Amino acid sequence: MPRISGEGVSGNQGVVLTLRTLEALAHSKGQMGVTELAAKLGTTKTRIHRQLRTLLEHGYVAQSEETGRYRVGSRLISLGRHVTEASNLAGLAQPHLSKLREALGQSCVVSQFEHSGARIVMALSGRSPIEIGVKPGSLLPFHNSAQGRVMLAHADPEFRKTVLARPMNATTPETIVTREALLVELEKVRARGWATAANQSAMGLNALAAPFFDASGGVVGAVGIVDLVQYLPPQPLPEQLEAIVQAAAGISTSLGHIAGQ
Amino acid sequence: MPRISGEGVSGNQGVVLTLRTLEALAHSKGQMGVTELAAKLGTTKTRIHRQLRTLLEHGYVAQSEETGRYRVGSRLISLGRHVTEASNLAGLAQPHLSKLREALGQSCVVSQFEHSGARIVMALSGRSPIEIGVKPGSLLPFHNSAQGRVMLAHADPEFRKTVLARPMNATTPETIVTREALLVELEKVRARGWATAANQSAMGLNALAAPFFDASGGVVGAVGIVDLVQYLPPQPLPEQLEAIVQAAAGISTSLGHIAGQ
DNA sequence: TCTTGTGTTTCGGTAGACGTAACGCTATAT
DNA sequence: ATATAGCGTTACGTCTACCGAAACACAAGA
């Protein structure tokens, strides 16, 4: 007999499987097989297969012609574009960034997590007559920038592993370029929730960054300040730390993240 | 008796309604009611309501506490982020942009459609010693930029209407600032598939842009070139037109768009 | 106060989704 | 070569979980 509604369980239950399937496909960078999905989602192959058939027919997923595995489809991408546009990271982060600039007077930056690094989304230049900052649209490497490090530290462990396997170039004599050293640094960063990068991308330059997260707990991007080491020491001032952490927390909240993991 | 599979109809059918519901919510900027959704999707209130209940329980949609209407939820936003990241407009467009720069030697730009204007995603500067271009991350207005105009011309008619109702500032004496004149220009742009903007954002400057689309046929962004009017006349050269249109078509194809609307 | 609109709930019947099990097929290992 | 193991896919009968029509509770106007 059907459980009508009562409490807790209600509505369609096939739907949640579908959405979890799409989530799994979206989170996995490449393609996924039926069996793999069934195992990951704890259900039978048949169910997954039927769902995928339907999704395939409507263009939400696509199937590799040769391997038979499935990947995100064009219609889902289109949906994703509309959704992210509605959420609008730049607009959401702007008040927090302005407040940060107001409080510290230094160059402030918001960047977004991408698989190839930290993409600068927005920047406000500091009050100092000397222009220190990064250009919007540019991509910061994971290994030698505060923004990149703090994202990598909070990213999916498996993804972190693949990044650490990539070769790292030294932009200064002090740049961390060995897998082991960076691993140690990242562990420290993850534990305290913020990262610095003194003399890492250029001598005399430092940055301080903290991550923000969305509702699912995944890291979306980072907010940070950039300045000369003289004004932003390797061990940042308490007010700088507090301001950054607060700004990051504010953006997280705006993104629907519930504090406390 | 169940129609097993046969041809045409197969798989779950509740799923497609759910996804169409999410699409409807994503496309409408604000919130939507149960009745409204039911009418739009051609089904009963009951069905929609149950779907929404399930989606609500899992965080894919959110419900306004006071009006009872529904909007996109945090978890869907998170999904959208992952999906769009996987599609990666910047990476996709890069080869086409490089080819364009190669062919014309002028400053080339890719921008993405946003509700407040054309957001510059990527730019390559030209071969000329004089630096002409736009900075990545900046936002071009709809009314006085070629990129903005070509997007607006191909955007949803209703959205175009709301944009045209907004006040427009004149950045040069020649800038089109009246609703009627812009409407005429947009109609021309839509018909021929490309836009220019000579002396519109600054005197002596011109731009040429063509739009690209995703699989659903919606405009995603535009690719364009920027140069002095001297080198990019109000009526662009045939080779410039051809190169731009080809680049745009190439990006469309990469995005899964099937040529011919 | 009556009407007309919301979003929400109930309820029985049925058709559509479910699991089990078998099918081709391709690679890998024997 | 041959056997094995894994993949994505299909078949089919059971049964459950979704569906539609109609009623409900509440809000806003007339």
mmCIF file of C-alpha atoms in Angstrom, chain A residues 13-247:
data_model
loop_
_atom_site.group_PDB
_atom_site.id
_atom_site.type_symbol
_atom_site.label_atom_id
_atom_site.label_comp_id
_atom_site.label_asym_id
_atom_site.label_seq_id
_atom_site.Cartn_x
_atom_site.Cartn_y
_atom_site.Cartn_z
ATOM 1 C CA GLN A 13 11.271 8.994 -5.344
ATOM 2 C CA GLY A 14 12.471 8.296 -8.844
ATOM 3 C CA VAL A 15 13.219 11.965 -9.168
ATOM 4 C CA VAL A 16 15.783 12.097 -6.402
ATOM 5 C CA LEU A 17 17.666 9.234 -7.985
ATOM 6 C CA THR A 18 17.715 11.082 -11.268
ATOM 7 C CA LEU A 19 19.090 14.191 -9.698
ATOM 8 C CA ARG A 20 21.662 12.246 -7.777
ATOM 9 C CA THR A 21 22.654 10.629 -11.049
ATOM 10 C CA LEU A 22 23.090 14.009 -12.666
ATOM 11 C CA GLU A 23 25.079 15.204 -9.676
ATOM 12 C CA ALA A 24 27.356 12.212 -9.888
ATOM 13 C CA LEU A 25 27.906 12.837 -13.579
ATOM 14 C CA ALA A 26 28.558 16.508 -12.986
ATOM 15 C CA HIS A 27 31.048 15.895 -10.198
ATOM 16 C CA SER A 28 32.982 13.292 -12.130
ATOM 17 C CA LYS A 29 34.969 15.170 -14.706
ATOM 18 C CA GLY A 30 34.942 12.486 -17.367
ATOM 19 C CA GLN A 31 32.391 9.845 -18.194
ATOM 20 C CA MET A 32 30.716 7.241 -16.011
ATOM 21 C CA GLY A 33 29.374 3.785 -16.696
ATOM 22 C CA VAL A 34 26.060 2.281 -15.643
ATOM 23 C CA THR A 35 27.626 -0.159 -13.207
ATOM 24 C CA GLU A 36 29.808 2.527 -11.698
ATOM 25 C CA LEU A 37 26.836 4.793 -11.138
ATOM 26 C CA ALA A 38 24.726 1.999 -9.694
ATOM 27 C CA ALA A 39 27.441 1.158 -7.188
ATOM 28 C CA LYS A 40 28.031 4.789 -6.256
ATOM 29 C CA LEU A 41 24.350 5.520 -5.729
ATOM 30 C CA GLY A 42 23.583 2.210 -4.057
ATOM 31 C CA THR A 43 20.949 0.915 -6.424
ATOM 32 C CA THR A 44 20.552 -1.537 -9.277
ATOM 33 C CA LYS A 45 21.923 -1.297 -12.772
ATOM 34 C CA THR A 46 18.443 -1.559 -14.247
ATOM 35 C CA ARG A 47 17.177 1.500 -12.470
ATOM 36 C CA ILE A 48 20.158 3.587 -13.491
ATOM 37 C CA HIS A 49 19.993 2.351 -17.015
ATOM 38 C CA ARG A 50 16.340 3.295 -17.371
ATOM 39 C CA GLN A 51 16.951 6.731 -15.930
ATOM 40 C CA LEU A 52 19.843 7.300 -18.287
ATOM 41 C CA ARG A 53 17.745 6.168 -21.227
ATOM 42 C CA THR A 54 15.154 8.786 -20.444
ATOM 43 C CA LEU A 55 17.751 11.459 -19.837
ATOM 44 C CA LEU A 56 19.524 10.523 -23.022
ATOM 45 C CA GLU A 57 16.332 10.777 -25.045
ATOM 46 C CA HIS A 58 15.837 14.303 -23.806
ATOM 47 C CA GLY A 59 19.415 15.442 -24.185
ATOM 48 C CA TYR A 60 20.298 15.819 -20.524
ATOM 49 C CA VAL A 61 23.057 13.279 -20.813
ATOM 50 C CA ALA A 62 25.114 12.107 -23.763
ATOM 51 C CA GLN A 63 26.576 8.726 -24.429
ATOM 52 C CA SER A 64 29.975 8.001 -25.828
ATOM 53 C CA GLU A 65 29.516 6.196 -29.119
ATOM 54 C CA GLU A 66 32.431 3.829 -28.587
ATOM 55 C CA THR A 67 32.709 3.146 -24.864
ATOM 56 C CA GLY A 68 28.991 3.321 -24.116
ATOM 57 C CA ARG A 69 29.672 5.384 -21.016
ATOM 58 C CA TYR A 70 27.675 8.464 -20.126
ATOM 59 C CA ARG A 71 28.517 12.123 -19.636
ATOM 60 C CA VAL A 72 26.715 15.389 -19.042
ATOM 61 C CA GLY A 73 24.523 16.383 -21.985
ATOM 62 C CA SER A 74 24.081 19.648 -23.766
ATOM 63 C CA ARG A 75 20.669 20.377 -22.311
ATOM 64 C CA LEU A 76 21.949 19.985 -18.780
ATOM 65 C CA ILE A 77 24.754 22.378 -19.584
ATOM 66 C CA SER A 78 22.216 24.856 -20.847
ATOM 67 C CA LEU A 79 20.238 24.448 -17.634
ATOM 68 C CA GLY A 80 23.382 24.890 -15.609
ATOM 69 C CA ARG A 81 24.195 28.121 -17.384
ATOM 70 C CA HIS A 82 20.817 29.586 -16.614
ATOM 71 C CA VAL A 83 20.996 28.523 -12.999
ATOM 72 C CA THR A 84 24.473 29.839 -12.303
ATOM 73 C CA GLU A 85 23.600 33.042 -14.073
ATOM 74 C CA ALA A 86 20.668 33.438 -11.722
ATOM 75 C CA SER A 87 22.914 32.938 -8.708
ATOM 76 C CA ASN A 88 25.570 35.363 -9.975
ATOM 77 C CA LEU A 89 28.754 35.031 -7.956
ATOM 78 C CA ALA A 90 30.126 38.428 -8.951
ATOM 79 C CA GLY A 91 27.065 40.307 -7.784
ATOM 80 C CA LEU A 92 26.803 38.240 -4.656
ATOM 81 C CA ALA A 93 30.386 38.775 -3.612
ATOM 82 C CA GLN A 94 30.595 42.449 -4.404
ATOM 83 C CA PRO A 95 29.285 43.892 -1.126
ATOM 84 C CA HIS A 96 31.645 41.682 0.850
ATOM 85 C CA LEU A 97 34.568 42.698 -1.314
ATOM 86 C CA SER A 98 33.757 46.401 -0.990
ATOM 87 C CA LYS A 99 33.564 46.055 2.778
ATOM 88 C CA LEU A 100 36.900 44.303 2.794
ATOM 89 C CA ARG A 101 38.518 47.051 0.716
ATOM 90 C CA GLU A 102 36.988 49.632 3.054
ATOM 91 C CA ALA A 103 38.358 47.909 6.143
ATOM 92 C CA LEU A 104 41.911 47.196 4.969
ATOM 93 C CA GLY A 105 42.518 49.603 2.086
ATOM 94 C CA GLN A 106 44.433 46.948 0.207
ATOM 95 C CA SER A 107 43.856 45.317 -3.187
ATOM 96 C CA CYS A 108 41.038 42.797 -2.869
ATOM 97 C CA VAL A 109 40.261 39.892 -5.149
ATOM 98 C CA VAL A 110 37.556 37.278 -5.641
ATOM 99 C CA SER A 111 38.418 34.198 -7.645
ATOM 100 C CA GLN A 112 36.532 31.131 -8.692
ATOM 101 C CA PHE A 113 37.647 27.534 -8.474
ATOM 102 C CA GLU A 114 38.457 25.970 -11.813
ATOM 103 C CA HIS A 115 40.182 22.743 -12.623
ATOM 104 C CA SER A 116 43.187 24.514 -14.030
ATOM 105 C CA GLY A 117 43.555 27.096 -11.273
ATOM 106 C CA ALA A 118 41.972 30.092 -9.571
ATOM 107 C CA ARG A 119 40.145 32.281 -12.071
ATOM 108 C CA ILE A 120 40.007 35.950 -11.027
ATOM 109 C CA VAL A 121 36.392 37.091 -11.163
ATOM 110 C CA MET A 122 36.574 40.533 -9.631
ATOM 111 C CA ALA A 123 39.192 42.863 -8.213
ATOM 112 C CA LEU A 124 39.288 46.165 -6.358
ATOM 113 C CA SER A 125 42.562 48.069 -6.279
ATOM 114 C CA GLY A 126 43.960 49.353 -3.016
ATOM 115 C CA ARG A 127 44.257 52.892 -1.697
ATOM 116 C CA SER A 128 48.018 52.949 -2.070
ATOM 117 C CA PRO A 129 49.401 54.993 -4.991
ATOM 118 C CA ILE A 130 51.334 51.939 -6.078
ATOM 119 C CA GLU A 131 49.139 49.650 -8.108
ATOM 120 C CA ILE A 132 49.376 46.099 -6.794
ATOM 121 C CA GLY A 133 46.861 43.562 -7.945
ATOM 122 C CA VAL A 134 45.771 40.941 -10.416
ATOM 123 C CA LYS A 135 43.769 41.311 -13.584
ATOM 124 C CA PRO A 136 40.250 39.909 -13.758
ATOM 125 C CA GLY A 137 39.992 36.931 -16.072
ATOM 126 C CA SER A 138 43.513 35.729 -15.417
ATOM 127 C CA LEU A 139 44.253 32.321 -13.987
ATOM 128 C CA LEU A 140 46.410 31.812 -10.895
ATOM 129 C CA PRO A 141 48.252 28.492 -10.527
ATOM 130 C CA PHE A 142 47.336 26.247 -7.620
ATOM 131 C CA HIS A 143 50.839 25.865 -6.265
ATOM 132 C CA ASN A 144 52.201 29.405 -6.003
ATOM 133 C CA SER A 145 49.207 31.604 -5.189
ATOM 134 C CA ALA A 146 47.343 32.015 -1.911
ATOM 135 C CA GLN A 147 44.021 31.813 -3.725
ATOM 136 C CA GLY A 148 44.979 28.637 -5.532
ATOM 137 C CA ARG A 149 46.447 26.999 -2.453
ATOM 138 C CA VAL A 150 43.459 27.626 -0.267
ATOM 139 C CA MET A 151 41.137 26.208 -2.925
ATOM 140 C CA LEU A 152 43.302 23.180 -3.494
ATOM 141 C CA ALA A 153 43.528 22.575 0.237
ATOM 142 C CA HIS A 154 39.742 22.406 0.507
ATOM 143 C CA ALA A 155 39.088 20.651 -2.794
ATOM 144 C CA ASP A 156 38.197 17.030 -3.344
ATOM 145 C CA PRO A 157 41.144 14.870 -2.144
ATOM 146 C CA GLU A 158 41.247 12.968 -5.391
ATOM 147 C CA PHE A 159 41.407 16.131 -7.450
ATOM 148 C CA ARG A 160 44.148 17.451 -5.165
ATOM 149 C CA LYS A 161 46.125 14.328 -5.913
ATOM 150 C CA THR A 162 45.939 14.807 -9.671
ATOM 151 C CA VAL A 163 47.005 18.428 -9.344
ATOM 152 C CA LEU A 164 49.941 17.537 -7.140
ATOM 153 C CA ALA A 165 51.084 15.084 -9.769
ATOM 154 C CA ARG A 166 51.383 17.874 -12.335
ATOM 155 C CA PRO A 167 54.794 19.537 -12.693
ATOM 156 C CA MET A 168 55.203 22.893 -10.919
ATOM 157 C CA ASN A 169 57.359 25.718 -12.168
ATOM 158 C CA ALA A 170 59.357 28.001 -9.870
ATOM 159 C CA THR A 171 58.464 31.655 -10.426
ATOM 160 C CA THR A 172 60.847 32.750 -7.648
ATOM 161 C CA PRO A 173 63.738 31.047 -5.851
ATOM 162 C CA GLU A 174 61.396 30.484 -2.897
ATOM 163 C CA THR A 175 58.461 28.956 -4.772
ATOM 164 C CA ILE A 176 57.388 25.610 -3.426
ATOM 165 C CA VAL A 177 57.773 23.142 -6.275
ATOM 166 C CA THR A 178 58.026 19.752 -4.647
ATOM 167 C CA ARG A 179 54.981 17.604 -4.073
ATOM 168 C CA GLU A 180 55.949 16.809 -0.479
ATOM 169 C CA ALA A 181 56.563 20.394 0.609
ATOM 170 C CA LEU A 182 53.327 21.597 -0.948
ATOM 171 C CA LEU A 183 51.422 18.770 0.705
ATOM 172 C CA VAL A 184 52.667 19.876 4.102
ATOM 173 C CA GLU A 185 51.737 23.471 3.357
ATOM 174 C CA LEU A 186 48.280 22.498 2.127
ATOM 175 C CA GLU A 187 47.595 20.497 5.281
ATOM 176 C CA LYS A 188 48.449 23.557 7.354
ATOM 177 C CA VAL A 189 46.256 25.733 5.147
ATOM 178 C CA ARG A 190 43.310 23.380 5.406
ATOM 179 C CA ALA A 191 43.570 23.195 9.183
ATOM 180 C CA ARG A 192 43.639 26.934 9.804
ATOM 181 C CA GLY A 193 41.329 27.955 6.964
ATOM 182 C CA TRP A 194 43.505 30.518 5.225
ATOM 183 C CA ALA A 195 46.612 30.634 3.034
ATOM 184 C CA THR A 196 49.469 33.005 2.313
ATOM 185 C CA ALA A 197 52.039 33.038 -0.472
ATOM 186 C CA ALA A 198 54.890 35.377 0.454
ATOM 187 C CA ASN A 199 57.567 35.563 -2.273
ATOM 188 C CA GLN A 200 55.921 32.723 -4.139
ATOM 189 C CA SER A 201 54.715 34.255 -7.402
ATOM 190 C CA ALA A 202 57.086 37.240 -7.195
ATOM 191 C CA MET A 203 59.709 38.408 -4.699
ATOM 192 C CA GLY A 204 58.434 41.038 -2.306
ATOM 193 C CA LEU A 205 54.801 40.186 -2.945
ATOM 194 C CA ASN A 206 52.396 38.436 -0.628
ATOM 195 C CA ALA A 207 48.743 37.431 -0.656
ATOM 196 C CA LEU A 208 46.245 36.210 1.909
ATOM 197 C CA ALA A 209 43.187 34.190 0.956
ATOM 198 C CA ALA A 210 40.277 32.304 2.523
ATOM 199 C CA PRO A 211 37.816 29.961 0.778
ATOM 200 C CA PHE A 212 34.058 30.099 0.474
ATOM 201 C CA PHE A 213 31.677 27.201 -0.029
ATOM 202 C CA ASP A 214 28.259 26.521 -1.455
ATOM 203 C CA ALA A 215 25.319 24.678 0.054
ATOM 204 C CA SER A 216 26.739 21.268 -0.775
ATOM 205 C CA GLY A 217 29.924 22.096 1.126
ATOM 206 C CA GLY A 218 32.122 22.183 -1.974
ATOM 207 C CA VAL A 219 34.638 24.974 -2.369
ATOM 208 C CA VAL A 220 33.448 27.533 -4.925
ATOM 209 C CA GLY A 221 36.199 30.105 -4.793
ATOM 210 C CA ALA A 222 38.312 32.301 -2.581
ATOM 211 C CA VAL A 223 38.526 35.894 -1.471
ATOM 212 C CA GLY A 224 41.872 37.461 -0.816
ATOM 213 C CA ILE A 225 44.089 40.509 -0.545
ATOM 214 C CA VAL A 226 47.318 41.157 -2.404
ATOM 215 C CA ASP A 227 50.070 43.513 -1.263
ATOM 216 C CA LEU A 228 53.783 43.962 -0.724
ATOM 217 C CA VAL A 229 55.274 41.775 1.975
ATOM 218 C CA GLN A 230 56.044 45.024 3.783
ATOM 219 C CA TYR A 231 52.339 45.688 4.326
ATOM 220 C CA LEU A 232 51.139 42.103 4.350
ATOM 221 C CA PRO A 233 53.652 40.092 6.415
ATOM 222 C CA PRO A 234 54.130 36.328 6.024
ATOM 223 C CA GLN A 235 52.273 36.031 9.313
ATOM 224 C CA PRO A 236 49.418 38.458 8.579
ATOM 225 C CA LEU A 237 48.148 40.935 11.128
ATOM 226 C CA PRO A 238 45.192 39.850 13.260
ATOM 227 C CA GLU A 239 42.882 42.446 11.679
ATOM 228 C CA GLN A 240 43.799 41.263 8.208
ATOM 229 C CA LEU A 241 43.079 37.652 9.116
ATOM 230 C CA GLU A 242 39.813 38.495 10.766
ATOM 231 C CA ALA A 243 38.621 40.626 7.852
ATOM 232 C CA ILE A 244 39.407 37.952 5.262
ATOM 233 C CA VAL A 245 37.834 35.141 7.224
ATOM 234 C CA GLN A 246 34.730 37.208 7.834
ATOM 235 C CA ALA A 247 34.411 38.178 4.168
#
